[in-house]
């Protein structure tokens, strides 16, 4: 039961980290877009930083902070469970989006961005677990 609660809390930490970093980066992009004329560069930074780095940071926070809250649950168990839930949800969402794409108007670019976001969450979660284990040793 505590493991399930830890995974839910990890998901909340991931969403909070993603939203906070995306909001901060949006502010930076807003100021930068008004300071210069490089709209193409700002658009590229928007995609790379807000839509890829944000989920990765959220995944990092999920597996770095949650073991500090739930000291009785092993950090590896939290990370493995969190990654399993994220990948399972990603597969379900991917299958649904591929099924509904002709009616929805989505494209291959959106699907590729989603796949990269899931990979960023998983990589961030693995890094967060490693940093937590090294810092607590």
mmCIF file with all atom_site columns, C-alpha atoms in Angstrom:
data_model
loop_
_atom_site.group_PDB
_atom_site.id
_atom_site.type_symbol
_atom_site.label_atom_id
_atom_site.label_alt_id
_atom_site.label_comp_id
_atom_site.label_asym_id
_atom_site.label_entity_id
_atom_site.label_seq_id
_atom_site.pdbx_PDB_ins_code
_atom_site.Cartn_x
_atom_site.Cartn_y
_atom_site.Cartn_z
_atom_site.occupancy
_atom_site.B_iso_or_equiv
_atom_site.pdbx_formal_charge
_atom_site.auth_seq_id
_atom_site.auth_comp_id
_atom_site.auth_asym_id
_atom_site.auth_atom_id
_atom_site.pdbx_PDB_model_num
ATOM 1   C CA . UNK A 1 1   ? 0.000   0.000  0.000   1.00 0.00 ? 1   UNK A CA 1
ATOM 2   C CA . UNK A 1 2   ? 2.810   2.389  0.841   1.00 0.00 ? 2   UNK A CA 1
ATOM 3   C CA . UNK A 1 3   ? 4.484   1.628  -2.483  1.00 0.00 ? 3   UNK A CA 1
ATOM 4   C CA . UNK A 1 4   ? 1.327   2.507  -4.404  1.00 0.00 ? 4   UNK A CA 1
ATOM 5   C CA . UNK A 1 5   ? 0.988   5.727  -2.427  1.00 0.00 ? 5   UNK A CA 1
ATOM 6   C CA . UNK A 1 6   ? 4.666   6.497  -3.079  1.00 0.00 ? 6   UNK A CA 1
ATOM 7   C CA . UNK A 1 7   ? 4.148   6.057  -6.829  1.00 0.00 ? 7   UNK A CA 1
ATOM 8   C CA . UNK A 1 8   ? 1.127   8.372  -6.741  1.00 0.00 ? 8   UNK A CA 1
ATOM 9   C CA . UNK A 1 9   ? 3.120   10.976 -4.808  1.00 0.00 ? 9   UNK A CA 1
ATOM 10  C CA . UNK A 1 10  ? 5.981   10.547 -7.300  1.00 0.00 ? 10  UNK A CA 1
ATOM 11  C CA . UNK A 1 11  ? 3.520   11.295 -10.099 1.00 0.00 ? 11  UNK A CA 1
ATOM 12  C CA . UNK A 1 12  ? 2.393   14.447 -8.294  1.00 0.00 ? 12  UNK A CA 1
ATOM 13  C CA . UNK A 1 13  ? 6.020   15.546 -7.819  1.00 0.00 ? 13  UNK A CA 1
ATOM 14  C CA . UNK A 1 14  ? 6.656   14.891 -11.506 1.00 0.00 ? 14  UNK A CA 1
ATOM 15  C CA . UNK A 1 15  ? 3.718   17.062 -12.549 1.00 0.00 ? 15  UNK A CA 1
ATOM 16  C CA . UNK A 1 16  ? 4.714   19.844 -10.151 1.00 0.00 ? 16  UNK A CA 1
ATOM 17  C CA . UNK A 1 17  ? 8.311   19.802 -11.395 1.00 0.00 ? 17  UNK A CA 1
ATOM 18  C CA . UNK A 1 18  ? 7.207   19.767 -15.016 1.00 0.00 ? 18  UNK A CA 1
ATOM 19  C CA . UNK A 1 19  ? 4.787   22.669 -14.552 1.00 0.00 ? 19  UNK A CA 1
ATOM 20  C CA . UNK A 1 20  ? 7.188   24.796 -12.500 1.00 0.00 ? 20  UNK A CA 1
ATOM 21  C CA . UNK A 1 21  ? 10.081  24.348 -14.925 1.00 0.00 ? 21  UNK A CA 1
ATOM 22  C CA . UNK A 1 22  ? 7.821   24.916 -17.941 1.00 0.00 ? 22  UNK A CA 1
ATOM 23  C CA . UNK A 1 23  ? 6.481   28.125 -16.361 1.00 0.00 ? 23  UNK A CA 1
ATOM 24  C CA . UNK A 1 24  ? 9.984   29.391 -15.633 1.00 0.00 ? 24  UNK A CA 1
ATOM 25  C CA . UNK A 1 25  ? 11.165  28.560 -19.122 1.00 0.00 ? 25  UNK A CA 1
ATOM 26  C CA . UNK A 1 26  ? 8.061   30.171 -20.618 1.00 0.00 ? 26  UNK A CA 1
ATOM 27  C CA . UNK A 1 27  ? 8.972   33.371 -18.786 1.00 0.00 ? 27  UNK A CA 1
ATOM 28  C CA . UNK A 1 28  ? 12.516  33.215 -20.134 1.00 0.00 ? 28  UNK A CA 1
ATOM 29  C CA . UNK A 1 29  ? 11.247  32.562 -23.655 1.00 0.00 ? 29  UNK A CA 1
ATOM 30  C CA . UNK A 1 30  ? 8.765   35.418 -23.378 1.00 0.00 ? 30  UNK A CA 1
ATOM 31  C CA . UNK A 1 31  ? 11.460  37.896 -22.397 1.00 0.00 ? 31  UNK A CA 1
ATOM 32  C CA . UNK A 1 32  ? 13.890  36.549 -24.993 1.00 0.00 ? 32  UNK A CA 1
ATOM 33  C CA . UNK A 1 33  ? 11.347  36.712 -27.802 1.00 0.00 ? 33  UNK A CA 1
ATOM 34  C CA . UNK A 1 34  ? 10.707  40.379 -27.097 1.00 0.00 ? 34  UNK A CA 1
ATOM 35  C CA . UNK A 1 35  ? 14.410  41.189 -26.813 1.00 0.00 ? 35  UNK A CA 1
ATOM 36  C CA . UNK A 1 36  ? 15.486  39.905 -30.232 1.00 0.00 ? 36  UNK A CA 1
ATOM 37  C CA . UNK A 1 37  ? 14.169  38.956 -33.594 1.00 0.00 ? 37  UNK A CA 1
ATOM 38  C CA . UNK A 1 38  ? 15.339  35.315 -33.544 1.00 0.00 ? 38  UNK A CA 1
ATOM 39  C CA . UNK A 1 39  ? 11.899  33.717 -33.521 1.00 0.00 ? 39  UNK A CA 1
ATOM 40  C CA . UNK A 1 40  ? 13.175  30.464 -35.083 1.00 0.00 ? 40  UNK A CA 1
ATOM 41  C CA . UNK A 1 41  ? 15.724  30.012 -32.315 1.00 0.00 ? 41  UNK A CA 1
ATOM 42  C CA . UNK A 1 42  ? 13.158  30.830 -29.659 1.00 0.00 ? 42  UNK A CA 1
ATOM 43  C CA . UNK A 1 43  ? 10.765  28.271 -31.145 1.00 0.00 ? 43  UNK A CA 1
ATOM 44  C CA . UNK A 1 44  ? 13.497  25.611 -31.119 1.00 0.00 ? 44  UNK A CA 1
ATOM 45  C CA . UNK A 1 45  ? 14.414  26.442 -27.517 1.00 0.00 ? 45  UNK A CA 1
ATOM 46  C CA . UNK A 1 46  ? 10.730  26.297 -26.626 1.00 0.00 ? 46  UNK A CA 1
ATOM 47  C CA . UNK A 1 47  ? 10.434  22.763 -27.938 1.00 0.00 ? 47  UNK A CA 1
ATOM 48  C CA . UNK A 1 48  ? 13.709  21.533 -26.495 1.00 0.00 ? 48  UNK A CA 1
ATOM 49  C CA . UNK A 1 49  ? 13.519  23.159 -23.092 1.00 0.00 ? 49  UNK A CA 1
ATOM 50  C CA . UNK A 1 50  ? 9.838   23.317 -22.232 1.00 0.00 ? 50  UNK A CA 1
ATOM 51  C CA . UNK A 1 51  ? 8.575   20.135 -23.845 1.00 0.00 ? 51  UNK A CA 1
ATOM 52  C CA . UNK A 1 52  ? 11.580  17.849 -23.341 1.00 0.00 ? 52  UNK A CA 1
ATOM 53  C CA . UNK A 1 53  ? 13.598  19.182 -20.404 1.00 0.00 ? 53  UNK A CA 1
ATOM 54  C CA . UNK A 1 54  ? 10.446  19.843 -18.349 1.00 0.00 ? 54  UNK A CA 1
ATOM 55  C CA . UNK A 1 55  ? 9.287   16.198 -18.294 1.00 0.00 ? 55  UNK A CA 1
ATOM 56  C CA . UNK A 1 56  ? 12.854  15.048 -17.644 1.00 0.00 ? 56  UNK A CA 1
ATOM 57  C CA . UNK A 1 57  ? 13.116  17.372 -14.656 1.00 0.00 ? 57  UNK A CA 1
ATOM 58  C CA . UNK A 1 58  ? 9.745   16.138 -13.435 1.00 0.00 ? 58  UNK A CA 1
ATOM 59  C CA . UNK A 1 59  ? 10.934  12.530 -13.667 1.00 0.00 ? 59  UNK A CA 1
ATOM 60  C CA . UNK A 1 60  ? 14.090  13.475 -11.779 1.00 0.00 ? 60  UNK A CA 1
ATOM 61  C CA . UNK A 1 61  ? 12.108  15.098 -8.972  1.00 0.00 ? 61  UNK A CA 1
ATOM 62  C CA . UNK A 1 62  ? 9.723   12.155 -8.782  1.00 0.00 ? 62  UNK A CA 1
ATOM 63  C CA . UNK A 1 63  ? 12.444  9.680  -7.925  1.00 0.00 ? 63  UNK A CA 1
ATOM 64  C CA . UNK A 1 64  ? 14.675  12.068 -5.976  1.00 0.00 ? 64  UNK A CA 1
ATOM 65  C CA . UNK A 1 65  ? 12.149  13.591 -3.561  1.00 0.00 ? 65  UNK A CA 1
ATOM 66  C CA . UNK A 1 66  ? 9.715   10.706 -3.065  1.00 0.00 ? 66  UNK A CA 1
ATOM 67  C CA . UNK A 1 67  ? 12.232  8.415  -1.281  1.00 0.00 ? 67  UNK A CA 1
ATOM 68  C CA . UNK A 1 68  ? 12.883  11.263 1.144   1.00 0.00 ? 68  UNK A CA 1
ATOM 69  C CA . UNK A 1 69  ? 9.167   11.416 1.981   1.00 0.00 ? 69  UNK A CA 1
ATOM 70  C CA . UNK A 1 70  ? 8.680   7.626  2.117   1.00 0.00 ? 70  UNK A CA 1
ATOM 71  C CA . UNK A 1 71  ? 11.766  6.449  3.964   1.00 0.00 ? 71  UNK A CA 1
ATOM 72  C CA . UNK A 1 72  ? 10.361  2.935  4.501   1.00 0.00 ? 72  UNK A CA 1
ATOM 73  C CA . UNK A 1 73  ? 10.022  2.246  0.758   1.00 0.00 ? 73  UNK A CA 1
ATOM 74  C CA . UNK A 1 74  ? 13.213  1.479  -1.148  1.00 0.00 ? 74  UNK A CA 1
ATOM 75  C CA . UNK A 1 75  ? 14.259  4.097  -3.725  1.00 0.00 ? 75  UNK A CA 1
ATOM 76  C CA . UNK A 1 76  ? 14.772  1.435  -6.381  1.00 0.00 ? 76  UNK A CA 1
ATOM 77  C CA . UNK A 1 77  ? 11.250  0.131  -5.831  1.00 0.00 ? 77  UNK A CA 1
ATOM 78  C CA . UNK A 1 78  ? 9.816   3.636  -6.179  1.00 0.00 ? 78  UNK A CA 1
ATOM 79  C CA . UNK A 1 79  ? 11.800  4.326  -9.342  1.00 0.00 ? 79  UNK A CA 1
ATOM 80  C CA . UNK A 1 80  ? 10.975  0.979  -10.945 1.00 0.00 ? 80  UNK A CA 1
ATOM 81  C CA . UNK A 1 81  ? 7.283   1.278  -10.112 1.00 0.00 ? 81  UNK A CA 1
ATOM 82  C CA . UNK A 1 82  ? 7.129   4.897  -11.306 1.00 0.00 ? 82  UNK A CA 1
ATOM 83  C CA . UNK A 1 83  ? 8.840   4.059  -14.597 1.00 0.00 ? 83  UNK A CA 1
ATOM 84  C CA . UNK A 1 84  ? 6.538   1.057  -15.080 1.00 0.00 ? 84  UNK A CA 1
ATOM 85  C CA . UNK A 1 85  ? 3.448   3.207  -14.575 1.00 0.00 ? 85  UNK A CA 1
ATOM 86  C CA . UNK A 1 86  ? 4.726   5.945  -16.905 1.00 0.00 ? 86  UNK A CA 1
ATOM 87  C CA . UNK A 1 87  ? 5.630   3.495  -19.673 1.00 0.00 ? 87  UNK A CA 1
ATOM 88  C CA . UNK A 1 88  ? 2.325   1.625  -19.331 1.00 0.00 ? 88  UNK A CA 1
ATOM 89  C CA . UNK A 1 89  ? 0.342   4.854  -19.563 1.00 0.00 ? 89  UNK A CA 1
ATOM 90  C CA . UNK A 1 90  ? 2.474   5.949  -22.514 1.00 0.00 ? 90  UNK A CA 1
ATOM 91  C CA . UNK A 1 91  ? 1.770   2.720  -24.384 1.00 0.00 ? 91  UNK A CA 1
ATOM 92  C CA . UNK A 1 92  ? -1.973  3.041  -23.756 1.00 0.00 ? 92  UNK A CA 1
ATOM 93  C CA . UNK A 1 93  ? -2.005  6.701  -24.821 1.00 0.00 ? 93  UNK A CA 1
ATOM 94  C CA . UNK A 1 94  ? 0.110   5.873  -27.891 1.00 0.00 ? 94  UNK A CA 1
ATOM 95  C CA . UNK A 1 95  ? -2.241  3.122  -28.980 1.00 0.00 ? 95  UNK A CA 1
ATOM 96  C CA . UNK A 1 96  ? -5.229  5.391  -28.478 1.00 0.00 ? 96  UNK A CA 1
ATOM 97  C CA . UNK A 1 97  ? -3.618  8.263  -30.361 1.00 0.00 ? 97  UNK A CA 1
ATOM 98  C CA . UNK A 1 98  ? -2.623  6.017  -33.257 1.00 0.00 ? 98  UNK A CA 1
ATOM 99  C CA . UNK A 1 99  ? -6.146  4.674  -33.395 1.00 0.00 ? 99  UNK A CA 1
ATOM 100 C CA . UNK A 1 100 ? -7.800  8.091  -33.239 1.00 0.00 ? 100 UNK A CA 1
ATOM 101 C CA . UNK A 1 101 ? -5.264  10.021 -35.366 1.00 0.00 ? 101 UNK A CA 1
ATOM 102 C CA . UNK A 1 102 ? -7.232  10.037 -38.643 1.00 0.00 ? 102 UNK A CA 1
ATOM 103 C CA . UNK A 1 103 ? -10.203 11.585 -36.849 1.00 0.00 ? 103 UNK A CA 1
ATOM 104 C CA . UNK A 1 104 ? -8.214  13.790 -34.516 1.00 0.00 ? 104 UNK A CA 1
ATOM 105 C CA . UNK A 1 105 ? -5.872  15.536 -36.938 1.00 0.00 ? 105 UNK A CA 1
ATOM 106 C CA . UNK A 1 106 ? -2.700  14.621 -34.996 1.00 0.00 ? 106 UNK A CA 1
ATOM 107 C CA . UNK A 1 107 ? 0.436   13.776 -36.845 1.00 0.00 ? 107 UNK A CA 1
ATOM 108 C CA . UNK A 1 108 ? 3.677   11.895 -36.651 1.00 0.00 ? 108 UNK A CA 1
ATOM 109 C CA . UNK A 1 109 ? 5.467   14.939 -35.208 1.00 0.00 ? 109 UNK A CA 1
ATOM 110 C CA . UNK A 1 110 ? 3.197   15.026 -32.173 1.00 0.00 ? 110 UNK A CA 1
ATOM 111 C CA . UNK A 1 111 ? 3.655   11.295 -31.672 1.00 0.00 ? 111 UNK A CA 1
ATOM 112 C CA . UNK A 1 112 ? 7.453   11.642 -31.900 1.00 0.00 ? 112 UNK A CA 1
ATOM 113 C CA . UNK A 1 113 ? 7.410   14.505 -29.382 1.00 0.00 ? 113 UNK A CA 1
ATOM 114 C CA . UNK A 1 114 ? 5.323   12.369 -27.025 1.00 0.00 ? 114 UNK A CA 1
ATOM 115 C CA . UNK A 1 115 ? 7.794   9.488  -27.350 1.00 0.00 ? 115 UNK A CA 1
ATOM 116 C CA . UNK A 1 116 ? 10.712  11.819 -26.606 1.00 0.00 ? 116 UNK A CA 1
ATOM 117 C CA . UNK A 1 117 ? 8.860   13.219 -23.577 1.00 0.00 ? 117 UNK A CA 1
ATOM 118 C CA . UNK A 1 118 ? 8.307   9.723  -22.188 1.00 0.00 ? 118 UNK A CA 1
ATOM 119 C CA . UNK A 1 119 ? 11.976  8.912  -22.772 1.00 0.00 ? 119 UNK A CA 1
ATOM 120 C CA . UNK A 1 120 ? 12.944  12.147 -20.968 1.00 0.00 ? 120 UNK A CA 1
ATOM 121 C CA . UNK A 1 121 ? 10.748  11.198 -17.992 1.00 0.00 ? 121 UNK A CA 1
ATOM 122 C CA . UNK A 1 122 ? 12.329  7.740  -17.809 1.00 0.00 ? 122 UNK A CA 1
ATOM 123 C CA . UNK A 1 123 ? 15.885  9.077  -18.128 1.00 0.00 ? 123 UNK A CA 1
ATOM 124 C CA . UNK A 1 124 ? 15.165  11.770 -15.533 1.00 0.00 ? 124 UNK A CA 1
ATOM 125 C CA . UNK A 1 125 ? 13.742  9.147  -13.175 1.00 0.00 ? 125 UNK A CA 1
ATOM 126 C CA . UNK A 1 126 ? 16.812  6.945  -13.559 1.00 0.00 ? 126 UNK A CA 1
ATOM 127 C CA . UNK A 1 127 ? 19.128  9.903  -12.917 1.00 0.00 ? 127 UNK A CA 1
ATOM 128 C CA . UNK A 1 128 ? 17.050  11.009 -9.908  1.00 0.00 ? 128 UNK A CA 1
ATOM 129 C CA . UNK A 1 129 ? 17.236  7.528  -8.378  1.00 0.00 ? 129 UNK A CA 1
ATOM 130 C CA . UNK A 1 130 ? 21.006  7.394  -8.931  1.00 0.00 ? 130 UNK A CA 1
ATOM 131 C CA . UNK A 1 131 ? 21.566  10.820 -7.387  1.00 0.00 ? 131 UNK A CA 1
ATOM 132 C CA . UNK A 1 132 ? 19.384  9.928  -4.382  1.00 0.00 ? 132 UNK A CA 1
ATOM 133 C CA . UNK A 1 133 ? 21.234  6.659  -3.805  1.00 0.00 ? 133 UNK A CA 1
ATOM 134 C CA . UNK A 1 134 ? 24.628  8.398  -4.071  1.00 0.00 ? 134 UNK A CA 1
ATOM 135 C CA . UNK A 1 135 ? 23.601  11.231 -1.754  1.00 0.00 ? 135 UNK A CA 1
ATOM 136 C CA . UNK A 1 136 ? 22.114  8.944  0.879   1.00 0.00 ? 136 UNK A CA 1
ATOM 137 C CA . UNK A 1 137 ? 25.073  6.533  0.949   1.00 0.00 ? 137 UNK A CA 1
#
